[in-house]
PDB file of C-alpha atoms in Angstrom:
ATOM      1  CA  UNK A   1     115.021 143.629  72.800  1.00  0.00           C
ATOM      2  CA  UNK A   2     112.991 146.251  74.734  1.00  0.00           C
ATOM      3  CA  UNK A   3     110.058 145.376  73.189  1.00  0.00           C
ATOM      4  CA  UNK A   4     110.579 141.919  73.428  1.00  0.00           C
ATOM      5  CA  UNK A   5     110.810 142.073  77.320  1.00  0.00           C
ATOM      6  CA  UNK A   6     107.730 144.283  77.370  1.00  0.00           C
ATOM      7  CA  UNK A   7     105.832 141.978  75.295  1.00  0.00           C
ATOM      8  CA  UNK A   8     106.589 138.419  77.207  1.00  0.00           C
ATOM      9  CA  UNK A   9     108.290 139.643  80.981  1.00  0.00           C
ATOM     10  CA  UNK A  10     106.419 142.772  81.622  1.00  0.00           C
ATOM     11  CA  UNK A  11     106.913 143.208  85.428  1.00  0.00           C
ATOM     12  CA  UNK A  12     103.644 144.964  86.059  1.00  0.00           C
ATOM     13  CA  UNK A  13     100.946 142.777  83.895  1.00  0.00           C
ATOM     14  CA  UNK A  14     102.939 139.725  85.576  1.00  0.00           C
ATOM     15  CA  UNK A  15     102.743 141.441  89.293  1.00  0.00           C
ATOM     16  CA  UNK A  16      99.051 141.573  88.456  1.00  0.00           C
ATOM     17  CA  UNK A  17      97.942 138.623  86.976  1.00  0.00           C
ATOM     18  CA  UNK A  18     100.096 136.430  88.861  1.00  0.00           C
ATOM     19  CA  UNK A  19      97.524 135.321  91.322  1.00  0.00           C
ATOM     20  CA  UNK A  20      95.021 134.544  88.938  1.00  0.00           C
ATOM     21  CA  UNK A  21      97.858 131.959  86.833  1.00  0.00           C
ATOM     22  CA  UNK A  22      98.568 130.462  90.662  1.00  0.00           C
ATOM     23  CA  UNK A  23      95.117 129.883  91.067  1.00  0.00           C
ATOM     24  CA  UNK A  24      94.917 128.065  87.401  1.00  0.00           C
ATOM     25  CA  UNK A  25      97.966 126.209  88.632  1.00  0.00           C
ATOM     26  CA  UNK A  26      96.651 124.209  90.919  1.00  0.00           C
ATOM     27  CA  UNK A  27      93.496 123.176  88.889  1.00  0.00           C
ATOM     28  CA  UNK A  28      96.272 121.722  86.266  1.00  0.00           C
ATOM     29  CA  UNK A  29      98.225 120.173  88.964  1.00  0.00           C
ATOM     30  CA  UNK A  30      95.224 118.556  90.378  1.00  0.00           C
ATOM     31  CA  UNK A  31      93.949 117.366  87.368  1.00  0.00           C
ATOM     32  CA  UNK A  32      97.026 116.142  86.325  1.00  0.00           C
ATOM     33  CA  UNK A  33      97.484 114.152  89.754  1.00  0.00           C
ATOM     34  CA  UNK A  34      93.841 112.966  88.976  1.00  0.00           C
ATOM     35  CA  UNK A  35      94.711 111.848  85.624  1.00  0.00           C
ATOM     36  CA  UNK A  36      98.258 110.036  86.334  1.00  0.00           C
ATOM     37  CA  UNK A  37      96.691 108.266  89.300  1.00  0.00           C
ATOM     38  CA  UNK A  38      93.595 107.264  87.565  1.00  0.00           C
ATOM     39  CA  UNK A  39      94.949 105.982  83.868  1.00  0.00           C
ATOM     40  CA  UNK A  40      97.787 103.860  85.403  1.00  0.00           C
ATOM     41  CA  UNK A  41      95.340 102.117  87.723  1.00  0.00           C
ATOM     42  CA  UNK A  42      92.665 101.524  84.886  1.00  0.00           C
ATOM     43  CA  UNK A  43      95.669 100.306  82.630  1.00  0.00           C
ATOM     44  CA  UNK A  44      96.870  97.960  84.618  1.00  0.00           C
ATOM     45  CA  UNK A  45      93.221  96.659  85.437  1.00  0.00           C
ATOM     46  CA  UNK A  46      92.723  96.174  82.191  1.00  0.00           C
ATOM     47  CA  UNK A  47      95.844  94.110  81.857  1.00  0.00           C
ATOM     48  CA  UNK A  48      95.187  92.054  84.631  1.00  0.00           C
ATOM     49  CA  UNK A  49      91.713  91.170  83.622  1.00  0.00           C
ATOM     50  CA  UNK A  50      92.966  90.983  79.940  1.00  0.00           C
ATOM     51  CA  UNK A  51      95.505  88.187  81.293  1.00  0.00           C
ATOM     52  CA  UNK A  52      92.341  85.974  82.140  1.00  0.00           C
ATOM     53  CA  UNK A  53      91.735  85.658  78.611  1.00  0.00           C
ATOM     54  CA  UNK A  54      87.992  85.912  78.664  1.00  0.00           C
ATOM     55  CA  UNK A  55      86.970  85.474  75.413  1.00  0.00           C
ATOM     56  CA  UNK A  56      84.392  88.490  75.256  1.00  0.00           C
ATOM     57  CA  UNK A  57      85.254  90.544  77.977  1.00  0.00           C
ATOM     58  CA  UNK A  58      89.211  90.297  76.061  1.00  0.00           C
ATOM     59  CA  UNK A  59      86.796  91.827  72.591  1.00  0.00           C
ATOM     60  CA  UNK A  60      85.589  94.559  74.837  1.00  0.00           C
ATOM     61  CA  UNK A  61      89.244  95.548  76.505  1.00  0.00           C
ATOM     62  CA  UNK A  62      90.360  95.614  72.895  1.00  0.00           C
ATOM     63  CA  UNK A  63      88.110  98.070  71.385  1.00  0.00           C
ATOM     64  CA  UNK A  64      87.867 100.358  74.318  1.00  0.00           C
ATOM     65  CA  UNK A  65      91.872 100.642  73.918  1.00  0.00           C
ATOM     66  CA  UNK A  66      91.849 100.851  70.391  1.00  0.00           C
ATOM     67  CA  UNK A  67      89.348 103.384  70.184  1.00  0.00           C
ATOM     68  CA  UNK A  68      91.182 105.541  72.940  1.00  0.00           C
ATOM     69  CA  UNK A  69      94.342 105.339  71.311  1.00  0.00           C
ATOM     70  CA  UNK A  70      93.157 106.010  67.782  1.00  0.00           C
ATOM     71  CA  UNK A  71      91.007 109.186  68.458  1.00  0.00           C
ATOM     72  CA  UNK A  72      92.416 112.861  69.419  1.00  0.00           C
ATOM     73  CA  UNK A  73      91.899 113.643  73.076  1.00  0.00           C
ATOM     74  CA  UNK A  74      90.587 117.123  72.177  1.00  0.00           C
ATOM     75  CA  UNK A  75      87.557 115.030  69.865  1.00  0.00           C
ATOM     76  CA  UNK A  76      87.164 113.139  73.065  1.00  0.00           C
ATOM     77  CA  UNK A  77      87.597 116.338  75.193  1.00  0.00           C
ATOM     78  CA  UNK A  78      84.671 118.302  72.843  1.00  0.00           C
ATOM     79  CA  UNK A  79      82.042 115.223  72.340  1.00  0.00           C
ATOM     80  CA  UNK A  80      82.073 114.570  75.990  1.00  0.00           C
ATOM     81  CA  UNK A  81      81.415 117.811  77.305  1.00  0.00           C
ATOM     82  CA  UNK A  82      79.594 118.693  74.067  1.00  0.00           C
ATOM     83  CA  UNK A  83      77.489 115.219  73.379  1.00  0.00           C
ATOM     84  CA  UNK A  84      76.451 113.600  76.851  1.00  0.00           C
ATOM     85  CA  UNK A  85      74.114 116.455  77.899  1.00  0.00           C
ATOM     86  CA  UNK A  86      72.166 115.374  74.927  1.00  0.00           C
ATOM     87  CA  UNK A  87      72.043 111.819  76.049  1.00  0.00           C
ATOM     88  CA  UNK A  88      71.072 112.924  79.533  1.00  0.00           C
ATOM     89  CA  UNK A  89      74.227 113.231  80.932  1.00  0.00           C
ATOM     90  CA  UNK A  90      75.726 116.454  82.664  1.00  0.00           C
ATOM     91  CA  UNK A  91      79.128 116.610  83.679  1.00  0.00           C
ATOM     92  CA  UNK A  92      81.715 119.607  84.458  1.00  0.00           C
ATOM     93  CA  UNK A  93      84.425 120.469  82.046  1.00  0.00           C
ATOM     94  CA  UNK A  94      86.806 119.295  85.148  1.00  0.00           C
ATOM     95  CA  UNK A  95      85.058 116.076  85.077  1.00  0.00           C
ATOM     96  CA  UNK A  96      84.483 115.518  81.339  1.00  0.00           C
ATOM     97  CA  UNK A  97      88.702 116.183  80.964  1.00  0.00           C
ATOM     98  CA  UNK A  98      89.589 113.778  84.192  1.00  0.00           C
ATOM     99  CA  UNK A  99      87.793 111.166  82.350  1.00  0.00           C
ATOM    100  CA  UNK A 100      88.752 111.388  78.812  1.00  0.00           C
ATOM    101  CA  UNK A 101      92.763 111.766  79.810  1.00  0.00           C
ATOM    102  CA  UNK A 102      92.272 109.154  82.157  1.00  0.00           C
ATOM    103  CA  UNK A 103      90.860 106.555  79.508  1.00  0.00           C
ATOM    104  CA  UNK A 104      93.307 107.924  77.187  1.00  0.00           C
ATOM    105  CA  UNK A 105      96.431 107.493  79.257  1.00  0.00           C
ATOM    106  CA  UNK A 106      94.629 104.287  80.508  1.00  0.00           C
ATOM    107  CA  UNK A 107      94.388 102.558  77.061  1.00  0.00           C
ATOM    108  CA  UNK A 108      98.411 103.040  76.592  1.00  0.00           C
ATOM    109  CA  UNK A 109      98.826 101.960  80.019  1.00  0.00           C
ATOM    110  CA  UNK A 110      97.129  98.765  79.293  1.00  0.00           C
ATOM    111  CA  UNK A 111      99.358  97.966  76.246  1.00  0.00           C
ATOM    112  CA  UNK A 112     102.057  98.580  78.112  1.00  0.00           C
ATOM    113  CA  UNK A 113     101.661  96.622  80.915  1.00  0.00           C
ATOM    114  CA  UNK A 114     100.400  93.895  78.736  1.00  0.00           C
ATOM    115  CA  UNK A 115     103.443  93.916  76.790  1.00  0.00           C
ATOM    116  CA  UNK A 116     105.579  93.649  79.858  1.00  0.00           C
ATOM    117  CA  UNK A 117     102.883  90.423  81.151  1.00  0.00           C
ATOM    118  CA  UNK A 118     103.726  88.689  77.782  1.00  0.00           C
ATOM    119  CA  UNK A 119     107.390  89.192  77.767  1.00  0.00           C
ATOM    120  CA  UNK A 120     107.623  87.535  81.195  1.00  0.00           C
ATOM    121  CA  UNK A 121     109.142  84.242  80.048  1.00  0.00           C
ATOM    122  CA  UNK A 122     106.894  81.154  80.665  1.00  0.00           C
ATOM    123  CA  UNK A 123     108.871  79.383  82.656  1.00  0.00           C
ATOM    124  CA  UNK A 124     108.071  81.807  85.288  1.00  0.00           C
ATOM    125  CA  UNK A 125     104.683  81.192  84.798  1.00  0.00           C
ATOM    126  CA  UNK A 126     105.360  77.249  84.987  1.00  0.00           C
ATOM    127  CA  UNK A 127     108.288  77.576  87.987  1.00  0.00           C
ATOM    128  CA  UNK A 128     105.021  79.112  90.027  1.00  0.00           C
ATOM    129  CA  UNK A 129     102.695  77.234  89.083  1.00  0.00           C
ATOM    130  CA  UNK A 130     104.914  73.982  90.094  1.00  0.00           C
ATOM    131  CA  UNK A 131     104.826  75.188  93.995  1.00  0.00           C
ATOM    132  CA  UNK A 132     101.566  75.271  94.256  1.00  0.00           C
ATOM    133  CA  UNK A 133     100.632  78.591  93.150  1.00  0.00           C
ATOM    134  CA  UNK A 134      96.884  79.265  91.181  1.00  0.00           C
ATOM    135  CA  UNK A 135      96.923  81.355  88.203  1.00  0.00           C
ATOM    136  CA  UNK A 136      95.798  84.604  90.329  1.00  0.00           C
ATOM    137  CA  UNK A 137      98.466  84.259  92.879  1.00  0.00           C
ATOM    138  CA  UNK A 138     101.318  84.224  90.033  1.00  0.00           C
ATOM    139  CA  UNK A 139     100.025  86.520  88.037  1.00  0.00           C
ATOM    140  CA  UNK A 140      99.703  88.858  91.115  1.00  0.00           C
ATOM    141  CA  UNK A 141     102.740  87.922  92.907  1.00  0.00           C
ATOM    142  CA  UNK A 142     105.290  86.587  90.499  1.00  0.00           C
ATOM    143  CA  UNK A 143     104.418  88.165  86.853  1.00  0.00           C
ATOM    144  CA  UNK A 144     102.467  91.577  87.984  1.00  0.00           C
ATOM    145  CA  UNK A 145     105.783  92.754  89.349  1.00  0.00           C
ATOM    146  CA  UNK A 146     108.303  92.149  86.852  1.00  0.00           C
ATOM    147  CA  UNK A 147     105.921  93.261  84.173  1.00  0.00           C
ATOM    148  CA  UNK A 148     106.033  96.398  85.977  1.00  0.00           C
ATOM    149  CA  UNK A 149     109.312  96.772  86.012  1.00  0.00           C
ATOM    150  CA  UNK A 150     110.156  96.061  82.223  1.00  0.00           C
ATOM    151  CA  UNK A 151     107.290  98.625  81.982  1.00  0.00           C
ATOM    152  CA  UNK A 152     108.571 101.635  83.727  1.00  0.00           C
ATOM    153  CA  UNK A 153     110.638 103.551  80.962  1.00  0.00           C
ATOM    154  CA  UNK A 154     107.641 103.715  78.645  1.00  0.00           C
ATOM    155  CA  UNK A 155     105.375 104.104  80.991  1.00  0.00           C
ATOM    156  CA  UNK A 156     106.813 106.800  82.360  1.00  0.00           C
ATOM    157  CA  UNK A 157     107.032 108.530  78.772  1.00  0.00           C
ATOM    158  CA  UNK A 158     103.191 108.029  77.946  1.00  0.00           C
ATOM    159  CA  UNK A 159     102.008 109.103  80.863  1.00  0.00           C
ATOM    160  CA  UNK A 160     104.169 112.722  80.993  1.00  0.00           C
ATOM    161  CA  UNK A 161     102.917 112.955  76.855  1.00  0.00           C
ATOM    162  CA  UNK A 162      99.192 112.218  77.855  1.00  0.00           C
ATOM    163  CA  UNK A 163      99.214 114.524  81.071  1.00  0.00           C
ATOM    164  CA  UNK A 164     100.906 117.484  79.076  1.00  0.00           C
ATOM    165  CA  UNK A 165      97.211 117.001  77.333  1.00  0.00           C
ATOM    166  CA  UNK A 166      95.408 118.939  80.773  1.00  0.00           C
ATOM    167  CA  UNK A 167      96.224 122.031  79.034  1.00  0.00           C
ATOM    168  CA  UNK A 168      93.253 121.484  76.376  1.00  0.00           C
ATOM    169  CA  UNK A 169      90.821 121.097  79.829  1.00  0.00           C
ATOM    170  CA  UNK A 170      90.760 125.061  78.550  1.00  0.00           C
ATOM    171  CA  UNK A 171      88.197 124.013  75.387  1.00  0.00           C
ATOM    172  CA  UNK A 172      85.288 122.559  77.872  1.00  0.00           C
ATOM    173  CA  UNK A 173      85.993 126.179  80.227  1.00  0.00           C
ATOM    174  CA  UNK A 174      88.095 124.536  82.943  1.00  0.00           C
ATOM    175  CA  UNK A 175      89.903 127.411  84.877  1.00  0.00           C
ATOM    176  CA  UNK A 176      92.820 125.664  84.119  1.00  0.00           C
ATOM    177  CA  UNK A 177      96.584 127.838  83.819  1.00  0.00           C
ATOM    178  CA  UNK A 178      95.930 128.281  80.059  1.00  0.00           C
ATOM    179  CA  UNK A 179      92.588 129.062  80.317  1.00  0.00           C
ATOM    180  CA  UNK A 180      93.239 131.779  83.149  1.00  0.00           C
ATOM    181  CA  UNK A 181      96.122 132.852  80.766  1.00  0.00           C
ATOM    182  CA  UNK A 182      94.659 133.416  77.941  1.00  0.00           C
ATOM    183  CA  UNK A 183      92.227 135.949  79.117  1.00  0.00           C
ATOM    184  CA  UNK A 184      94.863 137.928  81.195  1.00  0.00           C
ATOM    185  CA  UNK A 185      96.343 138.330  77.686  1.00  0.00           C
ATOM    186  CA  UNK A 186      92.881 139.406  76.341  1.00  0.00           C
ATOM    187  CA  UNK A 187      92.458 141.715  78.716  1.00  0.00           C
ATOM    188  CA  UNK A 188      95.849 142.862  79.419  1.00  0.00           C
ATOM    189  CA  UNK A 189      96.660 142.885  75.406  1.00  0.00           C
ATOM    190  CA  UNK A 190     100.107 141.607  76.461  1.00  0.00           C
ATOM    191  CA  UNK A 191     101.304 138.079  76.059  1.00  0.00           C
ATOM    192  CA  UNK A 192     103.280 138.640  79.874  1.00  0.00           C
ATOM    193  CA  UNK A 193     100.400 136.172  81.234  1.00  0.00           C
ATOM    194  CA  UNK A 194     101.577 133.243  78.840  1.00  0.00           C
ATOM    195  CA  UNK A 195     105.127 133.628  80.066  1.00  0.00           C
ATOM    196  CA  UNK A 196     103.720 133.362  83.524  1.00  0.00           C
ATOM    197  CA  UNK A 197     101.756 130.173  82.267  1.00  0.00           C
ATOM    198  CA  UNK A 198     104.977 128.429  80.733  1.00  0.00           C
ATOM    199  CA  UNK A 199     106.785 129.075  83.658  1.00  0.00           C
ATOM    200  CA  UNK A 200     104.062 127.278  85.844  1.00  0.00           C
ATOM    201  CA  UNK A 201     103.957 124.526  83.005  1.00  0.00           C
ATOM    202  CA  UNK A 202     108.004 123.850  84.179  1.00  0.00           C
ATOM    203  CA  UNK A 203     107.283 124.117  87.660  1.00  0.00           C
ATOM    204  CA  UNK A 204     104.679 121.353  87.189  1.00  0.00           C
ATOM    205  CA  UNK A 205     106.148 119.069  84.651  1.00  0.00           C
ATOM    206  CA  UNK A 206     110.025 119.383  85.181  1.00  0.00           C
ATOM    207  CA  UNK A 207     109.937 117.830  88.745  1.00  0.00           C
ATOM    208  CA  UNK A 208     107.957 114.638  87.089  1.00  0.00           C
ATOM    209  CA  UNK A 209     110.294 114.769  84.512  1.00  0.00           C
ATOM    210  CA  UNK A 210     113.176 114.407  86.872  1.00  0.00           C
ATOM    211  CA  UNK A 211     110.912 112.028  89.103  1.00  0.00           C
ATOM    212  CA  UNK A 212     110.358 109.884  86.160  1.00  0.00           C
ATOM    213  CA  UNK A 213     113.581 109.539  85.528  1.00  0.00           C
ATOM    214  CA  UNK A 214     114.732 108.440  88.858  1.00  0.00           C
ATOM    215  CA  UNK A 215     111.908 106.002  88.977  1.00  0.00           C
ATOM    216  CA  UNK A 216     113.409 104.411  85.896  1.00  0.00           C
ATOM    217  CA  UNK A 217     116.818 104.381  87.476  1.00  0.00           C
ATOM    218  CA  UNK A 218     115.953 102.976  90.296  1.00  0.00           C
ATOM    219  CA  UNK A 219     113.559 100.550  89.618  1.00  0.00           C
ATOM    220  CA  UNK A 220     113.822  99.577  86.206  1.00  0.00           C
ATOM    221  CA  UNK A 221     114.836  96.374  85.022  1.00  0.00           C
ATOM    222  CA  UNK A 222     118.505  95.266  84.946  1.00  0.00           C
ATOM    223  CA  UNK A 223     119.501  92.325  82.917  1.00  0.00           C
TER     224      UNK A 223
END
């Protein structure tokens, strides 16, 4: 047990790299804000505009959330920072992951809220449309928000799975909490700086966990 607790909760190489793991923290923290903010938006964008069945423009929503959803954020993650320099295209490694995990969490955003846009029944589409209403105006003000409430539970899931992705932002050398981690461990040949890094992992994900949850409770939909 001694050796345990020297190896993962060693006081001193904690006490020391502790400011460097805070600092990491809030890189992850706002990346992760960046990336929740950003992919639910561009989801339900996509949905929206997908709802105006445009013939081509529907072909083009469909592959961009097909081909987010099928490939590996870290492929994204690597080709990105990796492959647009080569096409004349710099970006940061804070950048390049904001981006990819956006899309990412953007393409099962859109599915989502389309789901909850075709499970509104029609006759909520027709009920609108009787008073007066255009298409826009009921999809916006009558559909858009029970959609989003049939939506929430799932949502809510994907988007805690997809943001739990910032900590491979430490493959394009973000100073992300892993990243910052790591090499305290390298250089303190102690795996105390990981402990510190989980521990900031809960502080940052357990409150959206329990946020998530109450969103769901309190604004889901009750039938």
């Amino acid at each position: 047990m001694d050796a345990f607790l020297d190896q993962f909760f060693n006081q001193a190489v904690m006490a020391k790299y502790l400011p460097d793991v805070i600092g990491g923290l809030w890189i992850t923290l706002a990346l992760a804000g960046l990336v929740i903010v950003t992919g639910i938006l561009l989801g339900l964008a996509l949905a929206c505009l997908r709802s105006f069945q445009i013939g081509w423009v529907n072909w083009l929503i469909v592959i961009f959330i097909d081909l987010f959803r099928a490939l590996p954020p870290l492929v994204l993650l690597i080709v990105g920072y990796f492959g647009l320099p080569y096409a004349g295209l710099q970006l940061s490694g804070f950048a390049i992951s904001w981006l990819c995990l956006s899309c990412v969490l953007g393409a099962f955003a859109e599915e989502i809220f389309w789901a909850g846009i075709t499970s509104v029944h029609k006759g909520q589409w027709e009920a609108a449309r009787s008073t007066g209403l255009g298409f826009s105006q009921t999809l916006f003000c009558v559909v858009i928000p029970q959609a989003i409430r049939m939506t929430i539970p799932p949502l809510t899931n994907r988007t805690i799975a997809i943001t739990k992705n910032t900590a491979l932002a430490s493959v394009v050398a973000v100073q992300e909490m892993l990243t910052v981690a790591q090499t305290s461990l390298a250089y303190a040949a102690n795996t105390s700086p990981l402990t510190l890094a989980a521990i900031g992992y809960l502080i940052v994900f357990l409150p959206l966990v329990i946020l998530s949850r109450w969103v769901e409770t309190r604004f889901a939909w009750k039938r």
